[in-house]
Amino acid sequence: MMNQDQITHWIAFLQKAVSPYHSVAAAEEMLEAAGFQRLSQEDIWKLEQGGRYYVNLYGTSLAAFRVGEQCGPEDGFRIAGSHTDWPGFRVKPAAETAAAGCVKLNVEPYGSPIYSSWMDRPLSMAGRICVKGENLFHPKTRLVNFTDPMLVIPSLAIHFNREVNKGVPLNPAKDMQPLLGMIQDSLEADGLIYRLLEKETGVPAEWILNFDLYIYNWEAPVLTGPRKEFISSPRLDNQTSVYAGLMGITQEQRRRRGIDLAVLYDNEEIGNKTKQGAESQTLLRVMEKIAGGLGFDRAAFLAMLSRSFLLSCDVAHALHPNYTQMYDEQNRIQMGQGVGLKWNFSQKYATDIRASAIIQQLMEEEQIPYRKYLNRSDLPGGGTLGSAVSALLGIPAVDVGAPILSMHSAREMMAVEDQYSLNRLLCGFFAAEEK
């Protein structure tokens, strides 16, 4: 059972992860505290048996790994993959427009957010800026988080649309523009974002070359229910899995052989096809550098790759009490029933029977509750990074995740104990010795 200190630590991580950049920064804090050594992907690595390392990949992705004290070419990689991004909105350059005495921001949807869930909430902005430097090929970067509620996307009063409760289409270019502030003159809107960034970071506006800002739900996570058995929070998809992977890779208990690797990808919500996404060569390159850093040649690396295994971690669909008819009658999971073991015969999830047997036995040995999940046959559902990474590396994989409600909403819901089950699975995955 998750104790109060564990819950507090988890909630603190959720509150820090206000953009993929900040999710990676929060991960780095946990890794540094656990004694992991930072590497650069541009360097030639010299690694040690028993060592713990991590590498930041383009700011929004990260790979953390630890080497067994007895690691050879006959050992493989155990990989836990998750993603740092979530559906929402991002701010366009030159975003400010004036209307009705207010400054509005021109934003673009990212992923597939539920638009209506973002209305009438306190919102803020976070991300990264690029700043002029001495070397034009190496501009400086800095994280930024406004922390205060800066924005609101106001809905239209029911008096102007009596059909609103029957469901109204929302146009992202018209209806989803957040209000930033009031103005007296339309000229005051020009460059307002840069002036706010200057005030927040101390960097002169004329030095800021570009920004990458995410709109995020400013509201804090809260525990709900008479026994505080639920959590209502932004970004449960997929910071639940990011956090569990970090808990597993940083635990003190570890296996003697092989290489444990937690990889945090970006851009899963838009299809993985980026340099920091799951369909890139980035992880494969990191793995080969690990093998080379331990003194193994390419033939040895390919042998290690063939002995590797992927646990793809992303949230699952919990059975919705108001819409039970939308789920498969036999293959569904409720909140509080543990880890969702996700299957899809069209391979939107990468699970197969042999790989699943490994994880099922692990969960049964560790007494971790779980249930198999499949979508209703006429509702195809979404995919994960699992199939992409499994195909790229040519290794077996299993898709798992904590069951949640309101997936892709500005605020999602899950059972607290399901996070505990997921944490335990990742800890067991990285610690279990092959017998």
PDB file of C-alpha atoms in Angstrom, residues 85 110 265-281 385 388:
ATOM      1  CA  ASP A  85       4.432  14.425 -23.740  1.00  0.00           C
ATOM      2  CA  TYR A 110      -0.880  18.990 -29.834  1.00  0.00           C
ATOM      3  CA  TYR A 265      10.504   9.402 -25.255  1.00  0.00           C
ATOM      4  CA  ASP A 266       8.819  12.534 -26.549  1.00  0.00           C
ATOM      5  CA  ASN A 267       6.178  12.889 -29.289  1.00  0.00           C
ATOM      6  CA  GLU A 268       4.274   9.663 -28.682  1.00  0.00           C
ATOM      7  CA  GLU A 269       1.031  11.641 -28.839  1.00  0.00           C
ATOM      8  CA  ILE A 270       1.768  12.718 -32.428  1.00  0.00           C
ATOM      9  CA  GLY A 271       3.062   9.441 -33.822  1.00  0.00           C
ATOM     10  CA  ASN A 272       6.674   8.978 -32.610  1.00  0.00           C
ATOM     11  CA  LYS A 273       8.232  10.053 -35.936  1.00  0.00           C
ATOM     12  CA  THR A 274      10.823  12.525 -34.624  1.00  0.00           C
ATOM     13  CA  LYS A 275      14.472  12.349 -33.569  1.00  0.00           C
ATOM     14  CA  GLN A 276      13.340  12.181 -29.929  1.00  0.00           C
ATOM     15  CA  GLY A 277      10.446   9.825 -30.678  1.00  0.00           C
ATOM     16  CA  ALA A 278      10.161   6.064 -30.492  1.00  0.00           C
ATOM     17  CA  GLU A 279      10.523   5.507 -34.251  1.00  0.00           C
ATOM     18  CA  SER A 280      13.922   7.215 -34.374  1.00  0.00           C
ATOM     19  CA  GLN A 281      17.341   5.564 -34.306  1.00  0.00           C
ATOM     20  CA  LEU A 385       5.309   3.361 -28.494  1.00  0.00           C
ATOM     21  CA  ALA A 388       7.402   1.018 -32.838  1.00  0.00           C
TER      22      ALA A 388
END
